[in-house]
Tab-separated table of C-alpha atoms and ligand atoms in Angstrom:
chain	number	residue	atom	x	y	z
A	1	SER	CA	0.054	0.119	-0.311
A	2	THR	CA	1.024	3.534	-0.942
A	3	ALA	CA	-1.297	5.243	2.335
A	4	PRO	CA	1.790	6.047	5.249
A	5	ALA	CA	1.523	4.098	7.852
A	6	PHE	CA	-0.632	5.455	11.322
A	7	LEU	CA	2.389	5.355	13.636
A	8	SER	CA	6.044	5.012	11.402
A	9	ILE	CA	9.115	4.545	12.463
A	10	TYR	CA	11.669	4.587	10.523
A	11	ASP	CA	15.632	4.061	10.853
A	12	MET	CA	15.741	4.929	14.590
A	13	HIS	CA	19.198	5.072	16.307
A	14	ALA	CA	19.002	5.312	20.046
A	15	TYR	CA	22.106	5.615	22.828
A	16	TYR	CA	22.017	6.149	26.718
A	17	GLY	CA	25.771	8.003	26.817
A	18	GLU	CA	27.887	6.272	25.004
A	19	SER	CA	25.732	3.217	24.887
A	20	TYR	CA	24.626	2.092	21.633
A	21	ILE	CA	21.013	0.589	22.155
A	22	ILE	CA	19.501	1.226	19.376
A	23	GLN	CA	20.636	0.562	16.279
A	24	GLY	CA	18.660	1.669	13.226
A	25	ILE	CA	15.052	0.263	13.444
A	26	SER	CA	12.356	0.585	11.069
A	27	PHE	CA	8.571	-0.702	11.481
A	28	ASN	CA	5.167	0.712	11.393
A	29	VAL	CA	1.901	0.562	13.527
A	30	HIS	CA	-0.783	0.870	11.561
A	31	GLU	CA	-4.288	2.868	13.030
A	32	GLY	CA	-6.376	0.566	16.088
A	33	GLU	CA	-4.587	-2.429	15.834
A	34	ILE	CA	-2.343	-3.854	18.969
A	35	LEU	CA	1.268	-4.674	18.109
A	36	ALA	CA	3.201	-6.819	20.629
A	37	LEU	CA	7.144	-5.399	20.961
A	38	LEU	CA	8.679	-8.831	22.042
A	39	GLY	CA	12.380	-9.871	22.796
A	40	ARG	CA	14.593	-10.870	25.716
A	41	ASN	CA	15.897	-8.511	29.092
A	42	GLY	CA	17.871	-5.658	27.934
A	43	ALA	CA	16.723	-5.993	23.799
A	44	GLY	CA	15.742	-2.351	23.810
A	45	LYS	CA	11.920	-2.426	24.566
A	46	THR	CA	11.640	0.390	26.907
A	47	THR	CA	14.043	2.033	24.754
A	48	THR	CA	12.297	2.401	21.799
A	49	LEU	CA	9.340	3.183	23.918
A	50	ARG	CA	11.306	5.842	25.511
A	51	GLY	CA	12.599	6.644	22.020
A	52	ILE	CA	8.932	7.547	20.454
A	53	ALA	CA	7.908	9.306	23.131
A	54	ARG	CA	10.867	12.213	22.794
A	55	MET	CA	11.914	11.252	26.508
A	56	ASP	CA	15.176	13.027	27.168
A	57	ASP	CA	16.319	9.757	27.133
A	58	PRO	CA	17.401	7.854	25.159
A	59	GLN	CA	19.074	10.497	23.221
A	60	VAL	CA	17.186	9.178	20.006
A	61	THR	CA	20.513	10.959	17.184
A	62	HIS	CA	18.830	9.302	13.867
A	63	GLY	CA	15.525	8.453	12.001
A	64	GLU	CA	12.649	9.610	11.984
A	65	ILE	CA	9.118	8.429	13.628
A	66	TRP	CA	5.915	9.831	12.438
A	67	LEU	CA	2.607	10.341	14.200
A	68	ASP	CA	-0.392	10.654	11.025
A	69	HIS	CA	1.358	12.734	9.225
A	70	LYS	CA	3.520	14.969	11.956
A	71	HIS	CA	7.283	14.519	13.007
A	72	LEU	CA	7.839	13.021	16.513
A	73	HIS	CA	11.411	13.708	16.221
A	74	THR	CA	11.494	17.093	16.721
A	75	MET	CA	9.040	16.894	18.885
A	76	LYS	CA	9.814	16.906	23.086
A	77	SER	CA	7.879	14.585	25.618
A	78	HIS	CA	5.545	17.005	26.339
A	79	GLN	CA	4.767	18.191	22.379
A	80	ALA	CA	4.493	14.413	21.421
A	81	ALA	CA	1.991	13.542	24.321
A	82	VAL	CA	0.072	16.483	22.952
A	83	ALA	CA	0.141	15.124	19.692
A	84	GLY	CA	-1.300	11.805	21.273
A	85	ILE	CA	0.771	9.310	22.283
A	86	GLY	CA	0.475	8.172	25.513
A	87	LEU	CA	3.068	6.216	27.277
A	88	VAL	CA	2.767	4.182	30.530
A	89	PRO	CA	6.290	3.691	32.476
A	90	GLU	CA	6.390	-0.098	33.777
A	91	ASP	CA	6.330	1.488	37.452
A	92	ARG	CA	2.896	3.540	36.494
A	93	SER	CA	4.338	7.131	38.332
A	94	ILE	CA	0.961	7.518	40.501
A	95	ILE	CA	1.302	11.034	41.473
A	96	PRO	CA	1.626	10.585	45.263
A	97	GLY	CA	-0.575	12.744	47.818
A	98	LEU	CA	-3.634	12.577	45.099
A	99	THR	CA	-7.202	10.853	44.783
A	100	VAL	CA	-7.732	8.047	42.807
A	101	GLU	CA	-9.877	11.484	40.758
A	102	GLU	CA	-7.197	13.724	41.171
A	103	ASN	CA	-4.684	11.883	39.325
A	104	LEU	CA	-7.282	11.739	36.447
A	105	GLN	CA	-8.228	15.313	36.701
A	106	LEU	CA	-4.720	16.168	36.520
A	107	ALA	CA	-4.387	14.115	32.982
A	108	GLN	CA	-7.040	16.206	31.771
A	109	ILE	CA	-5.026	19.415	30.638
A	110	VAL	CA	-6.759	19.672	27.792
A	111	GLU	CA	-11.246	19.844	27.492
A	112	PRO	CA	-11.701	16.673	28.261
A	113	ILE	CA	-13.717	16.310	24.928
A	114	GLY	CA	-13.166	12.032	24.772
A	115	TRP	CA	-12.918	10.663	28.055
A	116	THR	CA	-14.673	12.182	30.401
A	117	LEU	CA	-14.696	10.584	34.177
A	118	ASP	CA	-17.800	8.625	33.853
A	119	ARG	CA	-16.658	7.206	30.528
A	120	LEU	CA	-13.295	5.982	32.275
A	121	TYR	CA	-15.751	4.811	35.467
A	122	ASP	CA	-17.323	3.085	32.747
A	123	LEU	CA	-14.496	1.008	31.774
A	124	PHE	CA	-12.473	0.585	34.520
A	125	PRO	CA	-15.647	0.386	37.831
A	126	ARG	CA	-12.722	-0.228	40.109
A	127	LEU	CA	-11.280	2.619	39.885
A	128	GLY	CA	-14.928	4.739	39.982
A	129	GLU	CA	-15.318	2.848	43.712
A	130	ARG	CA	-12.311	3.806	44.446
A	131	ARG	CA	-12.082	7.471	43.395
A	132	LYS	CA	-11.901	9.056	46.781
A	133	GLN	CA	-8.897	6.790	47.875
A	134	GLU	CA	-5.671	7.706	47.582
A	135	GLY	CA	-3.957	6.560	44.410
A	136	ILE	CA	-0.824	5.122	45.689
A	137	THR	CA	-2.695	2.543	48.102
A	138	LEU	CA	-4.543	1.014	45.643
A	139	SER	CA	-3.277	-2.463	44.621
A	140	GLY	CA	-0.861	-3.543	42.226
A	141	GLY	CA	-3.898	-3.788	39.343
A	142	GLU	CA	-5.576	-1.362	40.218
A	143	GLN	CA	-2.597	0.820	39.827
A	144	GLN	CA	-2.316	-0.210	36.114
A	145	MET	CA	-5.574	0.725	35.135
A	146	LEU	CA	-5.025	3.921	36.784
A	147	ALA	CA	-1.973	4.409	34.737
A	148	ILE	CA	-4.294	3.139	31.447
A	149	ALA	CA	-6.895	5.663	32.361
A	150	ARG	CA	-4.829	8.682	33.147
A	151	ALA	CA	-3.149	8.320	29.461
A	152	LEU	CA	-6.925	7.861	27.932
A	153	ALA	CA	-7.787	11.183	30.147
A	154	ARG	CA	-5.266	12.780	27.618
A	155	ASP	CA	-7.135	12.243	24.560
A	156	ILE	CA	-4.676	10.200	23.261
A	157	LYS	CA	-4.356	8.406	20.090
A	158	VAL	CA	-1.676	5.729	20.731
A	159	LEU	CA	-1.320	3.664	23.778
A	160	LEU	CA	2.653	2.729	24.641
A	161	LEU	CA	2.194	0.015	27.313
A	162	ASP	CA	5.461	-0.915	28.871
A	163	GLU	CA	5.133	-4.403	30.705
A	164	PRO	CA	1.625	-3.406	32.071
A	165	TYR	CA	1.096	-6.894	33.852
A	166	GLU	CA	4.794	-7.414	35.406
A	167	GLY	CA	3.647	-8.770	39.119
A	168	LEU	CA	0.139	-8.949	38.721
A	169	ALA	CA	-2.009	-12.088	39.510
A	170	PRO	CA	-3.596	-13.373	36.372
A	171	VAL	CA	-7.027	-13.036	37.157
A	172	ILE	CA	-6.050	-9.349	37.399
A	173	VAL	CA	-4.064	-9.727	33.502
A	174	ASP	CA	-7.562	-11.358	32.198
A	175	GLU	CA	-9.467	-8.346	33.555
A	176	ILE	CA	-6.595	-5.754	32.229
A	177	GLU	CA	-7.018	-7.895	28.805
A	178	LYS	CA	-10.628	-7.149	28.759
A	179	THR	CA	-10.123	-3.261	29.435
A	180	LEU	CA	-7.320	-2.977	26.458
A	181	ILE	CA	-9.865	-4.983	24.055
A	182	HIS	CA	-12.502	-2.386	24.868
A	183	ILE	CA	-9.911	0.022	24.134
A	184	LYS	CA	-9.083	-1.260	21.028
A	185	GLU	CA	-12.868	-1.429	19.843
A	186	GLN	CA	-13.104	2.299	20.673
A	187	GLY	CA	-10.375	2.951	17.532
A	188	ILE	CA	-7.099	3.815	20.250
A	189	THR	CA	-3.886	2.018	18.634
A	190	THR	CA	-2.219	0.080	21.227
A	191	VAL	CA	1.779	-1.000	21.208
A	192	ILE	CA	2.177	-3.570	24.655
A	193	VAL	CA	5.833	-4.555	25.420
A	194	GLU	CA	5.479	-7.776	27.757
A	195	GLN	CA	7.570	-10.287	29.354
A	196	ASN	CA	4.281	-12.594	29.533
A	197	ALA	CA	4.987	-12.884	25.250
A	198	VAL	CA	1.617	-15.844	25.382
A	199	ARG	CA	-0.373	-13.442	26.875
A	200	ALA	CA	0.593	-10.038	24.659
A	201	LEU	CA	0.645	-12.205	21.754
A	202	GLU	CA	-2.996	-13.482	22.405
A	203	LEU	CA	-4.372	-10.222	22.382
A	204	ALA	CA	-2.588	-8.575	19.539
A	205	ASP	CA	-2.245	-8.790	15.886
A	206	ARG	CA	0.979	-7.952	15.155
A	207	ALA	CA	4.853	-8.454	16.392
A	208	VAL	CA	7.485	-7.384	16.445
A	209	ILE	CA	10.712	-9.033	17.244
A	210	LEU	CA	13.967	-7.239	18.990
A	211	ASP	CA	17.389	-8.564	19.746
A	212	THR	CA	20.477	-6.843	20.814
A	213	GLY	CA	18.644	-3.418	19.157
A	214	SER	CA	18.243	-5.026	16.156
A	215	ILE	CA	14.298	-6.418	14.293
A	216	VAL	CA	14.586	-10.006	14.132
A	217	PHE	CA	10.814	-10.143	13.380
A	218	ASP	CA	7.893	-8.034	12.018
A	219	GLY	CA	4.563	-10.175	11.412
A	220	SER	CA	1.226	-11.415	12.926
A	221	ALA	CA	1.331	-12.732	16.221
A	222	ALA	CA	-0.289	-15.969	15.596
A	223	GLU	CA	2.213	-16.229	13.062
A	224	VAL	CA	4.949	-15.918	16.517
A	225	LEU	CA	2.412	-18.327	18.188
A	226	GLU	CA	3.186	-20.859	15.709
A	227	ASN	CA	6.921	-20.477	15.313
A	228	ALA	CA	7.914	-23.129	17.864
A	229	GLU	CA	11.629	-21.777	16.413
A	230	LEU	CA	11.034	-18.604	17.063
A	231	ARG	CA	9.954	-18.111	20.148
A	232	ALA	CA	12.701	-20.407	21.592
A	233	GLU	CA	15.289	-18.253	20.117
A	234	TYR	CA	14.129	-15.078	20.602
A	235	LEU	CA	11.306	-15.585	23.411
A	236	ALA	CA	12.755	-18.082	25.644
A	237	ILE	CA	8.810	-19.755	25.671
B	301	ATP	P1	14.024	-5.057	30.370
B	301	ATP	O1	12.742	-6.014	29.395
B	301	ATP	O2	14.742	-5.777	30.760
B	301	ATP	O3	13.415	-3.774	30.479
B	301	ATP	P2	14.268	-4.105	27.690
B	301	ATP	O4	14.598	-4.644	26.158
B	301	ATP	O5	13.330	-3.520	27.653
B	301	ATP	O6	14.739	-5.457	28.553
B	301	ATP	P3	15.575	-1.904	27.379
B	301	ATP	O7	15.266	-1.110	28.993
B	301	ATP	O8	15.521	-1.489	26.630
B	301	ATP	O9	15.162	-3.177	27.484
B	301	ATP	O10	17.310	-1.694	28.053
B	301	ATP	C1	18.054	-2.151	26.687
B	301	ATP	C2	19.864	-1.602	26.999
B	301	ATP	O11	19.878	-0.527	27.268
B	301	ATP	C3	20.481	-2.770	28.269
B	301	ATP	O12	21.788	-3.052	27.537
B	301	ATP	C4	20.256	-1.874	29.028
B	301	ATP	O13	21.206	-2.436	29.807
B	301	ATP	C5	20.712	-0.752	28.253
B	301	ATP	N1	19.486	0.808	29.032
B	301	ATP	C6	18.474	0.626	29.729
B	301	ATP	N2	18.786	1.937	30.058
B	301	ATP	C7	19.475	2.567	30.717
B	301	ATP	C8	20.114	3.954	31.251
B	301	ATP	N3	18.926	4.617	31.837
B	301	ATP	N4	21.242	4.184	31.127
B	301	ATP	C9	22.071	3.585	30.823
B	301	ATP	N5	21.573	2.066	29.864
B	301	ATP	C10	20.354	1.547	29.560
């Protein structure tokens, strides 16, 4: 197809100081899909997400990042956020001293045209029940839900999830997975980084696999699930 992809990473190179981590990667994310970004520990998954979100670290020295015809590679992180990138970091970054509702209200910096509090509580009933509770006193799963809800409250186009299932019981993972399917039905595009590769592949439409800062696979998620050699070599599953 000749139409540019919705989110497009082209020949991205990234460093932490002198350490050359992302060694020229290119991949596309299509509008409305869920893409699993996988690979062993240290492969460069978090670094890739942070590069797309234009965080100060790593330094992206070369390449282009496009979102919906806007070039993110010239932007700072706050500008990328306004353009529609919502990074949910591994530590979830819930703001201490604020209730669930205050955490969400703080995220609604612009007019909450799309994701009102009511709509967020419909999607995450547990957050509605606990809206007056301090955010950092929530369980791990609830904090993950709050972190995702907070990203949505900013009216994002792309959700970048870094290890959303980490440390959570399978029943909570089920709940978050259902929510991610619902978010997809609302037209939001998702990139999920997950150590639990099987769960991520079952959810995702497509997968990109990284190995020491380079892409070794780009294709359908089903293809990875069916390919035992690929799974053993790059995912140890
Ligand atoms: P993990 O699941 O272990 O987080 P990952 O695929 O997300 O794996 P990254 O966190 O992107 O991997 O790390 C890629 C490489 O960059 C690793 O070698 C790591 O040691 C290095 N690295 C990560 N963060 C920093 C940093 N702040 N300073 C220097 N090197 C870093």
